[in-house]
Amino acid sequence: MQVSGLLGMCALSSCGLLEFSPNQTLVPAAERQLTTQNLIRLTSRPKQESDTLRFVFIGDCQRFYDEAEDFVASVNQQRKIDFVIIAGDISDFGLVREMRWIHHRLRKLNVPYLTVIGNHDEVGNGRAVYESVFGPLNYSFVYGGTKFICLDTNGREYGFQGQVPDLGWLGKQLADTANTRRSIVLCHVPPTDEDFDPNLVQPYARTIRSSRQLVFHLSGHIHRFTNGQPFHDSVQYLTAYNFRKRHYNILSVWGRRKFNLETVAYAPAL
Amino acid sequence: MRTYSLIISFLLFCLSGHAQVTEPSRQPWYVPEHAVLQTAGGIGMIAGGVGYALGAHRRFDADVLIGYVPGTYTGDRAFGIFTLKGTYSPFTLPVDTHWQIKPLAIGALINYTPSQMLNRSRDDKYSYKNYYWWGSTVRLGAFLGGRVGYGFNTRTGRKRVASAYYELGTNDLYFVSLLTNTKGLALGQILTLGLGVKVDF
């Protein structure tokens, strides 16, 4: 009886109106573990290692719902896109409703989308919400012979305790190159930013540098596109436009470490 | 000592005499007038509390509630939510001798969720000013609602009302989201619904 009551409550709250706390984590089953769901969609369309991988790169959709709809319309007009990457800050306040609002727009994309957690997603109960809606804060996947390593670099949210980013995990992921030809690292706060744990900047850059097959390092947070080698070690670090800028990049990756960068502007729908 | 006993006896006599002449329903001002139980509305899966009806026509309710959100809904440990709520109901429409409707209620609330699970946003973590301008544990809310009441007399002859209410509202962070997204968000998407009952003591 108690279980059925709970389920009834759950069904009612799935329409969103009956909310027990804005910080609650529970979402309808269809909106849980979206990282896994999107990876299943992605791998259902397998890609050869020799094919060019092409994906959209953008970040920081936090509280830009007007722009999100225009972004989806624009990406859906692109051809031969494999998936979309959102470089963190899905939400502004770390609330479940915000992550669902974004998902309700991004699920209209013709291709799967993948995310990494941003500092704003860690405010309040955000970490638990992100784990419920999207999945693990650190994860990796392989597609088209390319290993994507996505990790939490929001060190300031942990008080710079030296634990985030998890360099041990990152090192292992970079070292494990079985059945892959290329690697790409995705995070939110770039190591050049003051919100990155200052004691871990150099060790992090060293770990990244240790990879022999890294194409580039991707992040968001600073709300503008940059492309450079800040550590002068031949490692390319890119940062993404945020949704507000109404621009995104399309990254094409092929060969061992070759890549091409396109910039697309998207206008407000009339 | 004897004098002291006499004074006490006299005070007791006065008090009992006073009690006899007063209306039996009259309580000291600090004794709450009604109990309240609510679900949802952002203040708990179940929230219970007490309150007062204030003003000459008792149109203003002030309630204090403690809410509970079980761990199933929080991802880990349960939340306790402490809420102060004010509700103004300007009209009362009597239906018959027992039933009455308050078609409009306008209210505001503030609540505090002192959970260790909530990563605080105002720890001066970020050097730039007002980067996190809101508090993750304190929410402000506003709502519109209505209430249906049933009046009855107790065996002691005191008049009591039991009522059921609904509140359609939102909180500060949802409202700010709507303000900056006039096209991308609809009012319906930021609403929360609270349902509750109030019973006079």
Coordinates of C-alpha atoms in Angstrom, one line a residue:
Chain A
M1 CA 0.0 0.0 0.0
Q2 CA 2.8 2.3 1.0
V3 CA 4.7 1.4 -2.2
S4 CA 1.7 2.0 -4.4
G5 CA 1.1 5.4 -2.7
L6 CA 4.7 6.3 -3.3
L7 CA 4.3 5.3 -7.0
G8 CA 1.1 7.3 -7.3
M9 CA 2.9 10.4 -5.9
C10 CA 5.8 9.7 -8.3
A11 CA 3.4 9.6 -11.2
L12 CA 1.8 12.9 -10.1
S13 CA 5.1 14.6 -9.6
S14 CA 6.3 13.4 -13.0
C15 CA 4.0 16.1 -14.5
G16 CA 6.2 18.4 -12.6
L17 CA 3.5 20.4 -10.7
L18 CA 3.6 18.4 -7.5
E19 CA 7.2 19.2 -6.4
F20 CA 8.4 18.3 -2.9
S21 CA 11.6 20.5 -3.2
P22 CA 13.2 22.3 -6.0
N23 CA 16.3 20.4 -4.9
Q24 CA 14.7 17.0 -5.4
T25 CA 16.5 14.5 -7.8
L26 CA 13.7 12.1 -8.8
V27 CA 12.7 12.4 -12.5
P28 CA 10.5 10.1 -14.7
A29 CA 12.2 7.0 -15.8
A30 CA 12.4 8.2 -19.4
E31 CA 14.6 11.1 -18.3
R32 CA 17.0 9.2 -16.0
Q33 CA 20.6 8.3 -16.9
L34 CA 20.6 10.3 -20.1
T35 CA 24.3 9.7 -20.7
T36 CA 23.7 6.0 -21.0
Q37 CA 20.6 6.5 -23.0
N38 CA 22.4 8.8 -25.5
L39 CA 25.4 6.4 -25.7
I40 CA 23.0 3.5 -26.6
R41 CA 21.5 5.7 -29.3
L42 CA 25.0 6.7 -30.5
T43 CA 26.5 3.2 -30.7
S44 CA 23.4 1.9 -32.5
R45 CA 24.9 3.8 -35.5
P46 CA 28.4 2.4 -35.5
K47 CA 31.2 4.2 -37.2
Q48 CA 34.5 2.9 -38.6
E49 CA 37.8 4.1 -37.2
S50 CA 38.7 5.3 -40.7
D51 CA 35.6 7.5 -41.1
T52 CA 35.7 11.1 -40.2
L53 CA 34.0 11.9 -36.8
R54 CA 32.0 15.1 -36.8
F55 CA 30.4 16.6 -33.8
V56 CA 29.0 19.9 -32.4
F57 CA 30.8 21.6 -29.6
I58 CA 29.1 24.1 -27.3
G59 CA 28.9 24.9 -23.6
D60 CA 27.0 26.6 -20.8
C61 CA 23.4 26.4 -21.8
Q62 CA 22.4 27.5 -18.3
R63 CA 19.2 29.5 -18.3
F64 CA 19.3 30.2 -22.1
Y65 CA 16.1 28.4 -23.1
D66 CA 15.2 30.9 -25.9
E67 CA 18.6 30.2 -27.4
A68 CA 18.4 26.4 -26.9
E69 CA 15.4 26.1 -29.2
D70 CA 17.2 28.0 -32.0
F71 CA 20.4 26.0 -31.4
V72 CA 18.5 22.7 -31.9
A73 CA 16.8 24.1 -35.1
S74 CA 20.3 25.0 -36.4
V75 CA 22.0 21.8 -35.6
N76 CA 19.2 19.8 -37.1
Q77 CA 19.9 21.5 -40.4
Q78 CA 23.6 20.3 -40.4
R79 CA 24.4 17.2 -42.3
K80 CA 26.6 14.3 -41.2
I81 CA 26.8 15.3 -37.5
D82 CA 27.4 12.3 -35.2
F83 CA 26.5 13.9 -31.9
V84 CA 26.5 17.1 -29.8
I85 CA 28.8 17.8 -26.8
I86 CA 27.7 20.3 -24.1
A87 CA 30.8 21.3 -22.1
G88 CA 29.0 21.7 -18.7
D89 CA 26.7 24.2 -16.9
I90 CA 23.6 22.6 -18.1
S91 CA 21.8 24.4 -15.3
D92 CA 22.3 27.8 -13.6
F93 CA 21.1 26.8 -10.1
G94 CA 21.8 23.0 -10.0
L95 CA 18.0 22.3 -10.0
V96 CA 16.4 19.3 -11.5
R97 CA 13.7 21.3 -13.3
E98 CA 16.4 23.3 -15.1
M99 CA 18.2 20.2 -16.4
R100 CA 14.8 18.8 -17.5
W101 CA 14.0 22.1 -19.3
I102 CA 17.2 21.8 -21.2
H103 CA 16.6 18.1 -22.0
H104 CA 13.1 18.8 -23.2
R105 CA 14.7 21.0 -25.9
L106 CA 17.8 19.0 -26.6
R107 CA 15.9 15.8 -27.0
K108 CA 14.5 17.3 -30.2
L109 CA 18.0 17.1 -31.7
N110 CA 18.3 14.5 -34.5
V111 CA 21.5 13.2 -33.0
P112 CA 22.4 12.2 -29.4
Y113 CA 23.9 14.7 -27.1
L114 CA 26.5 14.2 -24.3
T115 CA 27.4 16.4 -21.4
V116 CA 29.9 16.9 -18.7
I117 CA 29.2 18.5 -15.3
G118 CA 29.8 22.2 -14.8
N119 CA 30.3 24.2 -11.6
H120 CA 26.8 25.6 -11.7
D121 CA 25.5 22.0 -11.9
E122 CA 27.1 21.4 -8.5
V123 CA 25.4 24.1 -6.6
G124 CA 22.7 23.0 -4.1
N125 CA 21.9 19.3 -4.6
G126 CA 23.2 19.6 -8.2
R127 CA 25.7 16.7 -8.1
A128 CA 23.0 14.3 -7.0
V129 CA 20.6 15.8 -9.6
Y130 CA 23.2 15.5 -12.4
E131 CA 23.9 11.9 -11.4
S132 CA 20.2 11.1 -11.5
V133 CA 19.4 12.9 -14.8
F134 CA 22.6 12.4 -16.7
G135 CA 24.9 9.9 -14.9
P136 CA 28.4 9.7 -13.5
L137 CA 30.5 12.8 -13.1
N138 CA 33.5 11.1 -14.6
Y139 CA 33.0 8.8 -17.6
S140 CA 34.4 7.7 -20.9
F141 CA 33.1 6.2 -24.1
V142 CA 34.6 5.1 -27.4
Y143 CA 33.0 6.0 -30.8
G144 CA 34.5 5.8 -34.2
G145 CA 37.9 4.7 -32.8
T146 CA 38.0 7.8 -30.6
K147 CA 38.0 7.7 -26.9
F148 CA 36.2 10.5 -25.2
I149 CA 37.2 11.1 -21.5
C150 CA 34.7 13.4 -19.7
L151 CA 35.6 14.5 -16.2
D152 CA 34.6 16.9 -13.4
T153 CA 37.2 19.7 -13.1
N154 CA 35.1 22.1 -11.0
G155 CA 37.7 22.2 -8.2
R156 CA 36.4 25.3 -6.6
E157 CA 33.1 23.6 -5.8
Y158 CA 35.1 21.1 -3.7
G159 CA 37.1 23.8 -1.9
F160 CA 40.4 23.0 -3.9
Q161 CA 41.0 19.9 -1.8
G162 CA 43.3 18.4 -4.4
Q163 CA 40.8 15.6 -5.3
V164 CA 39.0 17.2 -8.3
P165 CA 39.9 16.6 -11.1
D166 CA 40.7 13.0 -10.3
L167 CA 44.1 12.7 -11.9
G168 CA 44.5 9.0 -11.1
W169 CA 41.3 8.2 -13.0
L170 CA 42.3 10.5 -15.9
G171 CA 45.8 9.0 -16.2
K172 CA 44.3 5.5 -16.3
Q173 CA 41.7 6.5 -18.9
L174 CA 44.4 8.1 -21.1
A175 CA 46.7 5.1 -20.7
D176 CA 44.0 2.6 -21.7
T177 CA 44.1 3.1 -25.5
A178 CA 42.9 -0.4 -26.4
N179 CA 41.0 -0.5 -29.7
T180 CA 41.2 3.3 -30.1
R181 CA 43.2 5.5 -32.3
R182 CA 42.5 8.9 -30.8
S183 CA 41.6 10.4 -27.5
I184 CA 39.7 13.6 -26.6
V185 CA 39.3 15.1 -23.1
L186 CA 36.2 17.0 -22.2
C187 CA 35.6 19.0 -19.0
H188 CA 34.0 22.2 -17.9
V189 CA 36.5 24.5 -16.1
P190 CA 39.7 24.6 -18.2
P191 CA 43.1 24.3 -16.4
T192 CA 43.9 27.8 -17.4
D193 CA 41.1 29.2 -15.3
E194 CA 41.2 30.4 -11.7
D195 CA 38.3 28.1 -10.8
F196 CA 40.6 25.1 -11.6
D197 CA 42.4 23.7 -8.5
P198 CA 45.7 25.7 -8.6
N199 CA 47.7 22.9 -7.1
L200 CA 46.5 20.5 -9.8
V201 CA 47.1 22.7 -12.9
Q202 CA 50.6 21.5 -13.7
P203 CA 50.0 17.9 -12.8
Y204 CA 46.9 18.0 -14.9
A205 CA 48.7 19.4 -17.9
R206 CA 51.4 16.8 -17.5
T207 CA 48.8 14.0 -17.4
I208 CA 47.1 15.4 -20.5
R209 CA 50.5 15.7 -22.2
S210 CA 51.3 12.1 -21.5
S211 CA 48.8 10.9 -24.0
R212 CA 50.3 10.1 -27.3
Q213 CA 47.0 10.1 -29.1
L214 CA 45.2 13.2 -27.8
V215 CA 43.6 15.2 -30.5
F216 CA 42.6 18.1 -28.3
H217 CA 41.3 19.2 -24.9
L218 CA 37.8 20.6 -24.8
S219 CA 36.1 22.8 -22.1
G220 CA 33.6 25.5 -21.4
H221 CA 33.0 27.8 -18.5
I222 CA 34.6 31.0 -19.9
H223 CA 31.7 31.5 -22.4
R224 CA 33.8 32.2 -25.4
F225 CA 35.7 30.3 -28.1
T226 CA 39.4 30.0 -27.7
N227 CA 41.9 27.8 -29.4
G228 CA 45.5 27.6 -28.3
Q229 CA 48.4 25.9 -26.6
P230 CA 48.5 27.6 -23.2
F231 CA 51.1 25.2 -21.8
H232 CA 53.4 25.4 -24.9
D233 CA 53.5 21.7 -25.1
S234 CA 51.8 21.1 -28.5
V235 CA 48.5 20.2 -26.8
Q236 CA 45.6 22.1 -28.3
Y237 CA 43.1 23.4 -25.7
L238 CA 39.7 24.6 -27.0
T239 CA 37.0 26.4 -25.1
A240 CA 33.3 26.6 -26.3
Y241 CA 30.9 29.4 -27.0
N242 CA 28.1 29.5 -24.6
F243 CA 24.4 29.4 -25.8
R244 CA 24.1 33.2 -25.4
K245 CA 26.8 33.8 -28.0
R246 CA 24.5 32.1 -30.6
H247 CA 27.6 30.3 -32.1
Y248 CA 28.8 26.8 -32.0
N249 CA 31.7 24.8 -33.4
I250 CA 31.7 21.7 -35.6
L251 CA 34.7 19.6 -35.0
S252 CA 35.8 17.0 -37.6
V253 CA 38.4 14.5 -36.5
W254 CA 40.2 12.0 -38.7
G255 CA 43.5 10.3 -39.2
R256 CA 45.7 10.1 -36.1
R257 CA 45.3 13.5 -34.7
K258 CA 44.0 15.6 -37.5
F259 CA 41.0 17.9 -37.0
N260 CA 39.1 20.7 -38.7
L261 CA 37.1 23.4 -37.0
E262 CA 34.0 25.2 -38.4
T263 CA 32.1 28.0 -36.7
V264 CA 28.3 28.3 -37.2
A265 CA 26.2 31.2 -36.2
Y266 CA 22.5 30.6 -35.4
A267 CA 19.9 33.3 -35.5
P268 CA 16.8 33.7 -33.4
A269 CA 13.8 32.0 -35.1
L270 CA 11.5 34.6 -36.7
Chain B
M1 CA 5.0 32.6 54.4
R2 CA 1.3 32.7 55.4
T3 CA 1.0 36.0 53.5
Y4 CA 2.6 34.5 50.5
S5 CA 0.1 31.6 50.5
L6 CA -2.7 34.0 50.8
I7 CA -1.5 36.0 47.8
I8 CA -1.1 32.9 45.7
S9 CA -4.6 31.8 46.7
F10 CA -6.0 35.2 45.8
L11 CA -4.3 35.1 42.4
L12 CA -5.6 31.6 41.8
F13 CA -9.1 32.8 42.8
C14 CA -8.8 35.8 40.4
L15 CA -7.6 33.6 37.6
S16 CA -10.3 31.1 38.0
G17 CA -12.9 33.8 38.3
H18 CA -11.5 35.5 35.2
A19 CA -11.6 32.2 33.3
Q20 CA -15.3 31.8 34.2
V21 CA -16.3 35.1 32.7
T22 CA -14.3 34.7 29.6
E23 CA -15.6 33.1 26.4
P24 CA -14.4 29.4 26.5
S25 CA -12.9 29.7 23.0
R26 CA -10.6 32.5 24.0
Q27 CA -7.0 31.3 24.1
P28 CA -3.8 33.2 25.0
W29 CA -2.5 35.0 21.9
Y30 CA 0.4 32.6 21.5
V31 CA -1.6 29.4 21.3
P32 CA -1.9 28.5 17.6
E33 CA -5.4 28.5 16.2
H34 CA -5.1 25.9 13.6
A35 CA -3.1 22.9 12.5
V36 CA -2.0 22.6 8.9
L37 CA -0.9 19.7 6.7
Q38 CA 0.4 20.1 3.2
T39 CA 1.9 18.1 0.4
A40 CA 4.2 19.4 -2.4
G41 CA 4.4 23.1 -3.3
G42 CA 8.1 22.8 -2.8
I43 CA 8.0 22.6 1.0
G44 CA 8.0 18.8 1.5
M45 CA 6.4 15.5 0.5
I46 CA 4.5 16.1 3.7
A47 CA 4.7 19.3 5.7
G48 CA 2.9 19.8 9.0
G49 CA 2.6 22.9 11.2
V50 CA 0.5 25.4 13.0
G51 CA -0.8 28.8 12.3
Y52 CA -2.8 31.9 13.3
A53 CA -5.7 33.7 11.6
L54 CA -5.1 37.4 12.0
G55 CA -6.9 40.6 11.3
A56 CA -10.3 41.9 12.2
H57 CA -12.0 39.6 9.7
R58 CA -9.4 36.8 10.1
R59 CA -8.4 37.2 6.4
F60 CA -4.7 36.7 7.0
D61 CA -3.2 33.4 7.9
A62 CA 0.4 33.1 9.2
D63 CA 1.6 29.5 9.3
V64 CA 4.9 27.8 10.2
L65 CA 5.5 24.3 8.8
I66 CA 8.2 21.6 8.9
G67 CA 8.4 19.5 5.7
Y68 CA 9.9 16.2 5.0
V69 CA 11.4 15.0 1.7
P70 CA 12.4 11.3 1.9
G71 CA 15.8 10.2 0.6
T72 CA 14.2 8.5 -2.4
Y73 CA 13.6 12.0 -3.7
T74 CA 16.8 13.6 -2.7
G75 CA 19.4 11.1 -4.0
D76 CA 20.7 10.4 -0.5
R77 CA 19.5 11.7 2.9
A78 CA 16.1 13.1 3.6
F79 CA 15.6 16.9 3.6
G80 CA 13.9 18.8 6.4
I81 CA 12.4 22.1 5.1
F82 CA 11.3 24.9 7.4
T83 CA 8.7 27.2 6.0
L84 CA 7.1 30.5 7.1
K85 CA 4.0 31.3 5.0
G86 CA 1.6 34.2 4.9
T87 CA -1.8 33.9 3.0
Y88 CA -4.3 36.6 2.5
S89 CA -7.8 35.6 1.5
P90 CA -9.9 38.8 0.9
F91 CA -13.3 37.1 0.3
T92 CA -15.3 34.5 2.0
L93 CA -18.4 33.3 0.2
P94 CA -20.8 31.4 2.5
V95 CA -22.5 28.5 0.6
D96 CA -24.8 27.3 3.4
T97 CA -24.7 27.1 7.2
H98 CA -21.7 24.8 7.1
W99 CA -19.8 25.4 3.8
Q100 CA -17.8 28.4 2.8
I101 CA -15.5 29.2 -0.1
K102 CA -12.5 31.5 -0.1
P103 CA -12.1 31.8 -3.9
L104 CA -8.9 33.8 -3.9
A105 CA -5.8 33.4 -1.8
I106 CA -2.6 35.4 -2.3
G107 CA 0.5 34.3 -0.5
A108 CA 4.2 34.3 0.0
L109 CA 6.6 32.1 1.7
I110 CA 10.2 31.7 2.7
N111 CA 11.8 28.4 3.4
Y112 CA 15.1 27.0 4.6
T113 CA 16.5 23.6 3.8
P114 CA 19.5 23.1 6.2
S115 CA 20.7 19.9 4.5
Q116 CA 24.4 19.0 4.5
M117 CA 23.7 17.7 1.0
L118 CA 23.1 21.2 -0.4
N119 CA 26.4 22.6 -1.7
R120 CA 26.3 26.2 -0.5
S121 CA 26.4 28.9 -3.1
R122 CA 27.4 31.8 -0.9
D123 CA 30.7 30.7 0.6
D124 CA 32.5 33.5 -1.2
K125 CA 33.9 30.8 -3.3
Y126 CA 34.2 32.9 -6.3
S127 CA 36.2 36.1 -6.3
Y128 CA 34.0 37.9 -8.8
K129 CA 31.2 39.7 -7.2
N130 CA 27.7 38.2 -7.2
Y131 CA 28.8 35.2 -9.3
Y132 CA 26.4 33.1 -7.2
W133 CA 23.8 35.7 -6.2
W134 CA 21.3 33.3 -4.7
G135 CA 21.4 31.1 -1.7
S136 CA 21.0 27.4 -2.3
T137 CA 19.3 26.7 1.0
V138 CA 16.8 29.6 1.2
R139 CA 13.9 29.9 -1.3
L140 CA 11.3 32.6 -1.7
G141 CA 7.9 31.7 -3.1
A142 CA 4.7 33.3 -4.1
F143 CA 1.3 31.7 -4.9
L144 CA -2.3 32.1 -5.8
G145 CA -4.9 29.7 -4.5
G146 CA -8.2 28.9 -3.0
R147 CA -9.9 27.2 -0.1
V148 CA -13.0 25.4 0.8
G149 CA -14.1 25.3 4.4
Y150 CA -16.6 23.4 6.5
G151 CA -17.7 25.0 9.8
F152 CA -19.0 23.0 12.7
N153 CA -19.4 23.4 16.5
T154 CA -17.6 21.3 19.0
R155 CA -19.4 19.7 22.0
T156 CA -18.3 22.7 24.1
G157 CA -20.0 25.0 21.6
R158 CA -16.9 26.4 20.1
K159 CA -17.0 27.1 16.4
R160 CA -14.3 25.4 14.3
V161 CA -13.5 25.3 10.6
A162 CA -11.9 22.5 8.7
S163 CA -10.7 23.5 5.2
A164 CA -8.9 22.2 2.2
Y165 CA -6.8 24.4 0.0
Y166 CA -4.6 24.5 -3.1
E167 CA -1.8 26.8 -4.0
L168 CA -0.4 27.3 -7.5
G169 CA 2.9 29.0 -7.1
T170 CA 6.6 29.3 -8.1
N171 CA 9.9 30.2 -6.5
D172 CA 12.4 33.0 -7.0
L173 CA 14.8 30.9 -9.2
Y174 CA 12.1 29.6 -11.5
F175 CA 10.7 33.1 -11.8
V176 CA 14.1 34.5 -12.7
S177 CA 14.4 31.8 -15.3
L178 CA 11.1 32.9 -16.8
L179 CA 12.0 36.6 -16.8
T180 CA 15.0 36.0 -19.0
N181 CA 13.3 33.5 -21.4
T182 CA 10.0 35.0 -22.5
K183 CA 10.0 32.9 -25.6
G184 CA 11.7 29.7 -24.5
L185 CA 9.8 29.1 -21.2
A186 CA 6.1 29.2 -20.5
L187 CA 4.4 30.2 -17.2
G188 CA 3.1 26.7 -16.9
Q189 CA 6.6 25.3 -16.8
I190 CA 7.6 27.2 -13.7
L191 CA 4.5 26.4 -11.6
T192 CA 4.3 24.2 -8.6
L193 CA 1.1 22.9 -6.9
G194 CA 0.6 22.5 -3.2
L195 CA -2.4 20.8 -1.6
G196 CA -3.3 21.0 2.1
V197 CA -5.8 21.0 4.9
K198 CA -6.2 23.3 7.9
V199 CA -8.2 22.4 11.0
D200 CA -9.0 24.8 13.8
F201 CA -7.9 23.6 17.3

